[in-house]
XYZ file of C-alpha atoms in Angstrom:
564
model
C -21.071 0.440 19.350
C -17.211 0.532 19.353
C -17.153 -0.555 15.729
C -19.760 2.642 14.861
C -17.632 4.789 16.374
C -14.630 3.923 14.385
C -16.470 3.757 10.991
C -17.382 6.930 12.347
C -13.726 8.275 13.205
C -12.937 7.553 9.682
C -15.468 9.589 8.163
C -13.880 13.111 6.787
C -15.311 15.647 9.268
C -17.309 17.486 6.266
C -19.514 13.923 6.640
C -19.831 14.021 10.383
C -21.480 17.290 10.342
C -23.796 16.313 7.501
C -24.570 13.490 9.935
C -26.837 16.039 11.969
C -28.919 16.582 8.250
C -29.715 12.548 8.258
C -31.370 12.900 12.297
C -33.416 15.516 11.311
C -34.974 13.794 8.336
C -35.167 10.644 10.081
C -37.029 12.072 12.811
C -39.810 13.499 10.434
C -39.667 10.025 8.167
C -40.081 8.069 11.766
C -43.129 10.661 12.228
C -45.020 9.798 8.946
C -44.358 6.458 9.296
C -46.015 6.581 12.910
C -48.676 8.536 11.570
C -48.963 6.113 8.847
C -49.728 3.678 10.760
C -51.836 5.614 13.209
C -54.454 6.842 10.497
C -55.197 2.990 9.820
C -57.924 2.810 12.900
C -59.598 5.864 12.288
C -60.158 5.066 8.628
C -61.455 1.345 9.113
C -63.706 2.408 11.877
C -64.987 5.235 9.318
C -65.450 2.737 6.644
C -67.205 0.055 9.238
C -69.832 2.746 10.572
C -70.067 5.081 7.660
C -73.636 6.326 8.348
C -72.072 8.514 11.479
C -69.723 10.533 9.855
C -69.482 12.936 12.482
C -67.328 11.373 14.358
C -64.405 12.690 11.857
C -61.935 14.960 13.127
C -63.519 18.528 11.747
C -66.493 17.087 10.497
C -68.915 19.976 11.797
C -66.445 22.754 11.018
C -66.079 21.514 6.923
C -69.914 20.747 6.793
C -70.497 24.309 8.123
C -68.305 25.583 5.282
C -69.855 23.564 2.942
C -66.647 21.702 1.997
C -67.647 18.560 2.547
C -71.441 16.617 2.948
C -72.656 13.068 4.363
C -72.577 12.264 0.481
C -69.179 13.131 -0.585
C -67.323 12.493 2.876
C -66.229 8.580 1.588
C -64.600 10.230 -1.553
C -62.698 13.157 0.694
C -61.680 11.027 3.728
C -60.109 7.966 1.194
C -58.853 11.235 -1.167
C -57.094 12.292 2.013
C -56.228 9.003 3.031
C -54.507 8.309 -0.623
C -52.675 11.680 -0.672
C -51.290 11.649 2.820
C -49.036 8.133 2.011
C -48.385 9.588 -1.693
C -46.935 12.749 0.009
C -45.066 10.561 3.087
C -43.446 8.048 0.709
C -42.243 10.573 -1.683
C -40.553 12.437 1.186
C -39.421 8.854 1.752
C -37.914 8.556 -1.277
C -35.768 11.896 -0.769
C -34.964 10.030 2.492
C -33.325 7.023 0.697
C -31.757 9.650 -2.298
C -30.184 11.750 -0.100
C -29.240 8.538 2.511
C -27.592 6.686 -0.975
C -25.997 10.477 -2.240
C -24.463 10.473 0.925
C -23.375 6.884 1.809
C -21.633 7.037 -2.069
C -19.782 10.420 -1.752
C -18.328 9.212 1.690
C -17.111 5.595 -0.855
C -15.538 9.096 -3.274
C -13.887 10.438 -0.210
C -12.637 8.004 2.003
C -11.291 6.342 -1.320
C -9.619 9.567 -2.632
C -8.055 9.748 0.992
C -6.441 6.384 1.480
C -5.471 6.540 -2.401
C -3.667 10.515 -0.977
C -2.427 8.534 2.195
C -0.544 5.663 0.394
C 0.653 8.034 -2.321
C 2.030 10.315 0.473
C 3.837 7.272 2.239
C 7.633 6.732 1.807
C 9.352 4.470 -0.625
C 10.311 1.631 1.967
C 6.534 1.170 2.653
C 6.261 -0.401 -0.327
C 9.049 -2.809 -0.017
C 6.596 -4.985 2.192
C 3.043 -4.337 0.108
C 1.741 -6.039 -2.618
C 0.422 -3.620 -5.361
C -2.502 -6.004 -5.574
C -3.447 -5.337 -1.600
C -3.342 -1.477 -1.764
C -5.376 -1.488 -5.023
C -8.015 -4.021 -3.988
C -8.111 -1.476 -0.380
C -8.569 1.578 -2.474
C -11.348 0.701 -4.711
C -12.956 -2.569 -3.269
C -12.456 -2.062 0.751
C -13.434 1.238 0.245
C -16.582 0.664 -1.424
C -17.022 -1.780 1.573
C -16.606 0.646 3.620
C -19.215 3.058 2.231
C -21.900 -0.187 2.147
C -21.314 -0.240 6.165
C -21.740 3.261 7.407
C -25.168 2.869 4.873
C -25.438 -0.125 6.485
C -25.417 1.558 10.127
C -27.672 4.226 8.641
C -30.150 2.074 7.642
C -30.122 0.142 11.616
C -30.438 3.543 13.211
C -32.980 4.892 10.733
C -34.900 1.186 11.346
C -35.007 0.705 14.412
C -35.907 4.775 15.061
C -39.395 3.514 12.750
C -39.633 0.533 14.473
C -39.692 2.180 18.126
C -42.072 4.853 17.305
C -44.778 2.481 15.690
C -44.424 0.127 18.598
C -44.939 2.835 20.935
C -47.978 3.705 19.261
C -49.208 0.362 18.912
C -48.265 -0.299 23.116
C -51.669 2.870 23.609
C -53.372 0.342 21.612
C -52.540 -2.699 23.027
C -50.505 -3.428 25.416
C -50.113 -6.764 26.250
C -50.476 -8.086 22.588
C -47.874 -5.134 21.791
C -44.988 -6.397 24.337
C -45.262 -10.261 23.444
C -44.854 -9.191 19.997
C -41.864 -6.896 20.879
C -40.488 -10.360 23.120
C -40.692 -12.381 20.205
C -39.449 -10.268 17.666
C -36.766 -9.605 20.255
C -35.533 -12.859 21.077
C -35.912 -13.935 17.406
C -33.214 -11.177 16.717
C -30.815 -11.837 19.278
C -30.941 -15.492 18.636
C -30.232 -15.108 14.897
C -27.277 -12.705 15.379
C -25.891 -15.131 17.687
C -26.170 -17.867 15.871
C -24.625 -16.134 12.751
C -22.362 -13.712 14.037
C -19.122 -15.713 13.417
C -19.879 -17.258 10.821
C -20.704 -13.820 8.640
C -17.526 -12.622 10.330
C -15.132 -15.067 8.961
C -16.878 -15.460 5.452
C -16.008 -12.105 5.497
C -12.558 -12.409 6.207
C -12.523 -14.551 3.669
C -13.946 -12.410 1.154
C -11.567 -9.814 1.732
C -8.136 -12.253 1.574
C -10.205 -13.298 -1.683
C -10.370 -9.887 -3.284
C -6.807 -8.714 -2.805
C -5.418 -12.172 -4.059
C -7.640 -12.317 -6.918
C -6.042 -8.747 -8.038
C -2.609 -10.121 -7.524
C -3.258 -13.102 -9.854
C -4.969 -10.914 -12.897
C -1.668 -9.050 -12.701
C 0.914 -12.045 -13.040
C -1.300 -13.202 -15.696
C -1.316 -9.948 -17.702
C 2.336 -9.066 -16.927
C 3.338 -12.624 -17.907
C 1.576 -13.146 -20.780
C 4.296 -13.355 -23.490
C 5.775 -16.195 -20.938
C 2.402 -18.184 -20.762
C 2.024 -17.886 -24.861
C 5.731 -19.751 -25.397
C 5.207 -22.298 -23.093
C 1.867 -22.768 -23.331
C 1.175 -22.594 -19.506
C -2.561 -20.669 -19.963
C -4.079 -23.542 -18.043
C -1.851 -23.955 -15.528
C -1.757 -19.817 -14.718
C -5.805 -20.230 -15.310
C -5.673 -22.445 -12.629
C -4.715 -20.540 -8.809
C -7.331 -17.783 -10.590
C -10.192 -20.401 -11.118
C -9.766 -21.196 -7.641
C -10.220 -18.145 -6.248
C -13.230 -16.948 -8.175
C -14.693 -20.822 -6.970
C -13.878 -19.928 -2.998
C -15.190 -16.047 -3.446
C -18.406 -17.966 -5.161
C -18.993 -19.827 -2.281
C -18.274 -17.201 -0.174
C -20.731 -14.918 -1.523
C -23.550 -17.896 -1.915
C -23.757 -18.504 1.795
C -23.345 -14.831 2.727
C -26.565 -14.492 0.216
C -28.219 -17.330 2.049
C -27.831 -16.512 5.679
C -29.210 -13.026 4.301
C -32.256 -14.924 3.288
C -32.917 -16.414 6.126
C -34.409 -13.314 8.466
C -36.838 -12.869 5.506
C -38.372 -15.948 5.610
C -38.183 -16.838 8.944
C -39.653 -13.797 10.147
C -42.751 -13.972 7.382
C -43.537 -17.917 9.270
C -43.126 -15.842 12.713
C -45.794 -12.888 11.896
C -48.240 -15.089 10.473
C -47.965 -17.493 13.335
C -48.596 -13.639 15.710
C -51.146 -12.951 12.910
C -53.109 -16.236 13.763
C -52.246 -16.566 17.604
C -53.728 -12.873 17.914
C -57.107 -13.806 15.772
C -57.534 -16.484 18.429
C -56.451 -14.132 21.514
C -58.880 -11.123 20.399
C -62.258 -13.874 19.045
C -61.643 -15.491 22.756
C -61.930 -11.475 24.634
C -64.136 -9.828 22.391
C -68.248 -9.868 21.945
C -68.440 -9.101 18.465
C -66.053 -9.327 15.232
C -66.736 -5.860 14.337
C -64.566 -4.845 17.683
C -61.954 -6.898 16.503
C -61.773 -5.431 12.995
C -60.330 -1.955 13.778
C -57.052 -3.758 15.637
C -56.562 -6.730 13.495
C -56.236 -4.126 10.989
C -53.839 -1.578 12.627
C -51.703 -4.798 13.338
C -51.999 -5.863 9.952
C -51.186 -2.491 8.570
C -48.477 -2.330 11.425
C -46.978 -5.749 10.442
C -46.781 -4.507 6.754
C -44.056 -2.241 7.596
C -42.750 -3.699 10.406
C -41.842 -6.994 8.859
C -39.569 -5.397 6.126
C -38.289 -3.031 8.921
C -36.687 -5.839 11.568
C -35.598 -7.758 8.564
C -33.525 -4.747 7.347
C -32.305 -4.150 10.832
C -31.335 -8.005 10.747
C -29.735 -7.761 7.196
C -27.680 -4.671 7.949
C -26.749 -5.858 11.767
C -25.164 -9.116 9.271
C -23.633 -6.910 6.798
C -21.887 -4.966 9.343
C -20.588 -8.317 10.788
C -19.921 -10.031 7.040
C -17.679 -6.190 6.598
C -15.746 -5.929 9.858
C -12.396 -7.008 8.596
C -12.833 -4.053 5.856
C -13.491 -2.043 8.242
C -10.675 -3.178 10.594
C -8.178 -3.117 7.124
C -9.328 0.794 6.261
C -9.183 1.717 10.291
C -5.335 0.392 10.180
C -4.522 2.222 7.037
C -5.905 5.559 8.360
C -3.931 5.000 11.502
C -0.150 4.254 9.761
C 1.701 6.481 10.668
C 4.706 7.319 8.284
C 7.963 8.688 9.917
C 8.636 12.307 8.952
C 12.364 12.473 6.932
C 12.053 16.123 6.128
C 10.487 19.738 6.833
C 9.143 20.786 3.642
C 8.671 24.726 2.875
C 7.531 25.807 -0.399
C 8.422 29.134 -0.507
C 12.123 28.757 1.074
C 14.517 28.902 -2.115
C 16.552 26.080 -2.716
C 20.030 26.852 -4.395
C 22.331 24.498 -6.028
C 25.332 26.492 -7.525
C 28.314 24.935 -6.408
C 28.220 21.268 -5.556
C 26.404 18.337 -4.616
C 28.258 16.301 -0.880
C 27.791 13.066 0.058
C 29.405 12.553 3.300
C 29.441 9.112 5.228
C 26.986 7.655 3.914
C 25.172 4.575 5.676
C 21.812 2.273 4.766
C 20.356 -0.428 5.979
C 16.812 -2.003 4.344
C 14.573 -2.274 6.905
C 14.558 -6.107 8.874
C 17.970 -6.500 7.100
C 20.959 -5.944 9.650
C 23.883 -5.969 6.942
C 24.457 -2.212 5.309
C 24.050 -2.108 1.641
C 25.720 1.298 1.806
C 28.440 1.689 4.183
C 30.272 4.642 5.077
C 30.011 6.439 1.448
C 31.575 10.057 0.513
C 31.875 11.441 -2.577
C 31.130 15.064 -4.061
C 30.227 16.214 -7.389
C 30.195 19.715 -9.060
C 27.763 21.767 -9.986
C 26.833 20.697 -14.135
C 29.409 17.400 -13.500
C 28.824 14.382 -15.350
C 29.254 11.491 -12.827
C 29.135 7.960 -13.133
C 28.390 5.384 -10.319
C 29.166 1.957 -10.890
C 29.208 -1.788 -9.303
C 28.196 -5.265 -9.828
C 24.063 -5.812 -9.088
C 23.067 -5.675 -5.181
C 26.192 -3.372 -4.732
C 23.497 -0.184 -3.638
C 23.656 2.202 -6.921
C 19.679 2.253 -7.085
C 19.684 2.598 -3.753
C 22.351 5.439 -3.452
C 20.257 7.013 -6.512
C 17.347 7.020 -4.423
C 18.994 8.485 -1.068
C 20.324 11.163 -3.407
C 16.418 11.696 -4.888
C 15.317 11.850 -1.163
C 13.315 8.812 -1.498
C 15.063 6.983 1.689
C 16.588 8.842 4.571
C 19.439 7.681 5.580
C 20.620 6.155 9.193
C 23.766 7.943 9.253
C 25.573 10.188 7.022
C 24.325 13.518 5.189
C 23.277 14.947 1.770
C 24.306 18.452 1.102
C 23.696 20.699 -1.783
C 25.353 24.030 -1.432
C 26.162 22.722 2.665
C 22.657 22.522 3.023
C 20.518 19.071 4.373
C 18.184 18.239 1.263
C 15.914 16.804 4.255
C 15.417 20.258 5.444
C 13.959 21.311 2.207
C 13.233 17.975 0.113
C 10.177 19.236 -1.988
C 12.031 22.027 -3.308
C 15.122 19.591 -3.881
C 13.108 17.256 -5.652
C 11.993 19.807 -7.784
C 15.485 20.188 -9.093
C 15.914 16.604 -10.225
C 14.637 14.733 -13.326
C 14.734 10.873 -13.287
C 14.803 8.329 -15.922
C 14.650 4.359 -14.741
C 15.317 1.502 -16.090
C 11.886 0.801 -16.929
C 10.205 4.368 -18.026
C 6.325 3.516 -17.216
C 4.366 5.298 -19.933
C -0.124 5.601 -19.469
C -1.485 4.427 -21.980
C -2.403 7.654 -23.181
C -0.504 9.988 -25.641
C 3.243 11.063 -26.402
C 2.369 14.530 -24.867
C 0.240 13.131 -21.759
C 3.538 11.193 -21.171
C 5.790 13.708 -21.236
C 4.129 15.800 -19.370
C 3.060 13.617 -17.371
C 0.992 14.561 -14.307
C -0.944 17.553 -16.427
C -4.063 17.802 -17.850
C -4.277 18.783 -21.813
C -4.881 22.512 -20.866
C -2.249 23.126 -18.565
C 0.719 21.469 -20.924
C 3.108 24.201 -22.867
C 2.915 23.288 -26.395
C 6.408 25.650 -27.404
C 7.713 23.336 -24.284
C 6.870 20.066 -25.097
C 8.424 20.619 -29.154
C 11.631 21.557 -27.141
C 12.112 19.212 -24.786
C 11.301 16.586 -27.520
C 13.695 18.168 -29.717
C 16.299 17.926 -26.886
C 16.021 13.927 -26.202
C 15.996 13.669 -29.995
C 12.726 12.204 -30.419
C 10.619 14.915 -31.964
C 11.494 13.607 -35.822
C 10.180 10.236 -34.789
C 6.856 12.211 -33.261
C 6.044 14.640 -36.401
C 6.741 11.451 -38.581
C 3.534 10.041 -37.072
C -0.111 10.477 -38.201
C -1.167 12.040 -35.160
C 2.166 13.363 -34.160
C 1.912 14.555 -29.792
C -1.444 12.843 -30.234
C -0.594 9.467 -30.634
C -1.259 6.897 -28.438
C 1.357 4.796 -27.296
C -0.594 1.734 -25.867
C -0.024 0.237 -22.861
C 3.468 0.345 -20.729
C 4.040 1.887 -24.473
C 3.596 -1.260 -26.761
C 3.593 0.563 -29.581
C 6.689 2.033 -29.355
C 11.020 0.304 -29.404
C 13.340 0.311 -25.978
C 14.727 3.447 -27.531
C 11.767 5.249 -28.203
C 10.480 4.629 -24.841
C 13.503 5.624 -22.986
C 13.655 9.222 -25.078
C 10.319 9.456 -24.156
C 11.620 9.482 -20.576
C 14.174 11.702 -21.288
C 11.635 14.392 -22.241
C 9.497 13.652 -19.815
C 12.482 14.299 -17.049
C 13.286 17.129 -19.136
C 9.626 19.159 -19.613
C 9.987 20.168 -15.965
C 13.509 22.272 -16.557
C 15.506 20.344 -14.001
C 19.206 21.316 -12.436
C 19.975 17.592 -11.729
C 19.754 13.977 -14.370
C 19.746 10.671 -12.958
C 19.420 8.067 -15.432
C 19.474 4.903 -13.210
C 20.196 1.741 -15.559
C 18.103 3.415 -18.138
C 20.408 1.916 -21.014
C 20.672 -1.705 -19.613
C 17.719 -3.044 -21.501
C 18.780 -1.403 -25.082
C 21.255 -3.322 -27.322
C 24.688 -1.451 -27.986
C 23.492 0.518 -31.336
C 20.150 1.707 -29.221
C 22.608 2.529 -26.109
C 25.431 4.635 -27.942
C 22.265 6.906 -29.965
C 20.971 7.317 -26.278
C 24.497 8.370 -24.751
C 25.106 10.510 -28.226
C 21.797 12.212 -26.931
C 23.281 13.114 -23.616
C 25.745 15.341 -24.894
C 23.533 17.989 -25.233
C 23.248 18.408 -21.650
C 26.757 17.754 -20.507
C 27.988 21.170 -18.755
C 24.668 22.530 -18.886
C 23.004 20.151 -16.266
C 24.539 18.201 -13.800
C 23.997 14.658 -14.734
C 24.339 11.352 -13.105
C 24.354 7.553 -14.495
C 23.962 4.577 -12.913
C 25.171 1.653 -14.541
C 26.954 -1.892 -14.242
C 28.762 -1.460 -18.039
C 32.067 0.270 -18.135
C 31.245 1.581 -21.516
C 27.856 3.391 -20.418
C 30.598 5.709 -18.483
C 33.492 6.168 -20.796
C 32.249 10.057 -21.312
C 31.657 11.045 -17.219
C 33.825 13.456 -15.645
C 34.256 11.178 -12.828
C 33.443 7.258 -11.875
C 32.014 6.314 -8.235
C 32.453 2.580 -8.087
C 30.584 0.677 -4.907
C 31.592 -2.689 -3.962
């Protein structure tokens, strides 16, 4: 029960009240399926003494109304019959729609959630994750996920249909009723037991599996120009091979101990089947008394059989899935460390100047300071350049000043006032461009303005800010001009290209503050003085900063910040 109750914390709260929908309709599917089963005797004692027809419910009152007659009463009682189970199992199948509708949109949800959770998280959360972990969690886990609350669904919905056909079967027959409900019992228990830790650490397995399989189909795309030289596609084929042979063998005696209720339990009702033959021929005077119940139990073990083995096959799913579940619980439950107070509609002002005062960072786990006891300011449309030897902390100063890291001591101040206070709105201010511009492998204009949909993105803007980073004669020289698509991490396109592409895009959202952080270090010298001849446009217009480790990149800033 605990783990229900924290697949069931997870749930979004829309879900838990829809909950309430799924009792109701499994109370009236438990009712047909009762009544199913109950209509069984009355029909085969009909059938076995069909010349006394009025001992049918009504029979007097629909002869008197000339509905029915002693020689059409086989056609209406097996028409009724017929139409009763084609009416109960199509309300059945609106069961299972609506069970499947709702067990998927929770996968939609929960997924959407954890993707809005990570996405929310700071910066130095992802100094410790693999990108291969969170995405196997969001699409994969989650799915999981979904497959166990349908998977609970299903037991409760089960076992609601198995207690209300045994109950009717125990006004029946008692005593045959309660050995049957022993057996099936013990045949349960003993099966879970069994298997329990065994599903639970194939599992486990699985899920380790899943996430490293990710991680390997990533190094083997990202390093694929490495592989061709040296010709290492076997030996990178390799660690994957591996994994897909362990998840194989995983997920072959997962589907075998899955198997195993089913025919087991098809061995145990025929050995009831035959015991009870002997049991009722040894207490009864005549077959025809025997007829009636062999029947309801036959009818009864026709959907009871498929019943316990679901209950048995989603009790082991549930156990095969706990470690997804106990991976999604412990996302849901991180709780990130609040750096700011964000209000939207407070104005933000930077006029005047831009203070860093005292300045001190430590990575987390790492005791040593990578920036100690930093000041600096820098004036309002200032071109500044910070500068230092790699591992000296300009990426990581860049980053303080973007408000990606909070640091332990010192203070950021635009116009005297904390950007923590206000970081949305401060963020909105700045326009980045890395080292490494990641482009979708969309179009020029989806990457510019990127985060937009094609009817939200300014045409008259997107020409300008083109025009600005002095890439829009390259873009009208192609066939398809905004429209092209760049392929992806932008294949298709030179260093330069890519990186004036990331000057746009930093520029389509009219920002106050530039940071280009080593975004010249991977061009050659020709590519890097067009880019830094592309700058001047902004110089006393915008307040710009560079991060770099060449001299040269600098030579134009109104003032050098060198870390050591």
């Amino acid at each position: 029960m605990k783990l229900f109750f924290e697949a069931f914390n997870i749930l979004p709260s829309f879900f838990k009240k829809r909950s309430i929908k799924f009792i109701i309709l499994l109370l009236f599917a438990s009712f047909f399926e009762t009544l199913g089963i109950g209509l069984v005797i009355p029909v085969i004692e009909f059938i076995s003494d069909i010349d006394t027809p009025n001992k049918i419910f009504l029979y007097e009152y629909l002869t008197s109304i000339k509905i029915i007659n002693s020689e059409n009463i086989l056609f209406y009682v097996m028409f009724a019959f017929l139409l009763f189970y084609v009416l109960k199992n199509l309300f059945l199948i609106f069961f299972y729609y609506w069970n499947n509708k709702f067990c998927w949109n929770i996968y939609k949800e929960v997924s959407n959630n954890l993707l809005k959770t990570y996405i929310s998280r700071p910066i130095t959360y992802y100094f410790s994750k693999n990108s291969s972990e969170l995405i196997n969690n969001t699409m994969n886990e989650c799915k999981f996920f979904s497959v166990i609350v349908q998977s609970y669904l299903k037991l409760i919905a089960e076992f609601s249909i198995l207690i209300s056909i045994c109950t009717f079967l125990l006004f029946f027959e008692p005593l045959i009723t309660l050995m049957f409900i022993l057996l099936i019992g013990v045949f349960y228990f003993l099966f879970i037991k069994i298997t329990k830790n065994k599903i639970y650490n194939l599992g486990k397995k699985r899920h380790e599996i899943a996430s490293a399989q990710i991680k390997e189909l990533q190094q083997n795309f990202e390093s694929i120009k490495f592989i061709k030289l040296r010709s290492f596609e076997k030996k990178f084929i390799f660690p994957y091979s591996n994994l897909t042979k362990n998840f194989s063998q995983v997920s072959y005696l997962h589907g075998t101990l899955s198997e195993l209720p089913k025919i087991s339990l098809e061995v145990l009702f025929i050995a009831s089947f035959v015991i009870m033959v002997f049991i009722f021929n040894s207490i009864s005077s005549t077959q025809f008394d025997m007829i009636p119940i062999l029947g309801l139990f036959a009818a009864a073990a026709f959907r009871i059989l498929p019943s316990v083995n679901r209950i048995i096959d989603s009790r082991q799913q549930i156990n095969f899935l706990k470690p997804c579940l106990e991976k999604i619980k412990n996302e849901f439950d991180f709780k990130a460390s609040v750096n700011s107070v964000n209000n939207f509609n407070k104005p933000f002002d930077f006029k005047k100047d831009l203070k860093i005062q005292q300045l001190h960072y430590s990575y987390p786990n790492v005791n040593l300071p990578i920036i100690n006891d930093i000041s600096f300011s820098i004036e309002k449309n200032e071109c500044v350049g910070i500068i230092g030897k790699s591992g000296s902390g300009k990426s990581t100063l860049a980053d303080i000043i973007m408000g990606f890291m909070k640091p332990q001591q010192g203070k950021i101040l635009v116009d005297n006032v904390d950007i923590f206070s206000n970081l949305k709105n401060w963020q909105n201010k700045i326009g980045y461009v890395p080292q490494s511009v990641y482009l979708l492998d969309d179009t020029i204009g989806k990457n510019i303005a990127l985060g937009l949909n094609s009817d939200e993105i300014n045409e008259k803007k997107l020409i300008q800010t083109a025009k600005d980073a002095q890439i829009l004669e390259f873009i009208n020289s192609l066939k398809d001009g905004f429209n092209t698509l760049v392929g992806e991490r932008g294949t298709k396109l030179s260093g330069g290209q890519i990186q004036r592409l990331g000057i746009a895009r930093a520029l389509y959202y009219s920002p106050e503050l530039l940071i280009f952080d080593e975004a010249t270090s991977a061009l050659d010298l020709d590519t890097e003085a067009e880019f830094l001849k592309s700058l001047e446009e902004f110089k006393g217009k915008k307040t710009i900063i560079i991060v770099s480790h060449r001299k040269s990149t600098l030579k134009d800033c109104n003032q050098i910040i060198e870390l050591k």
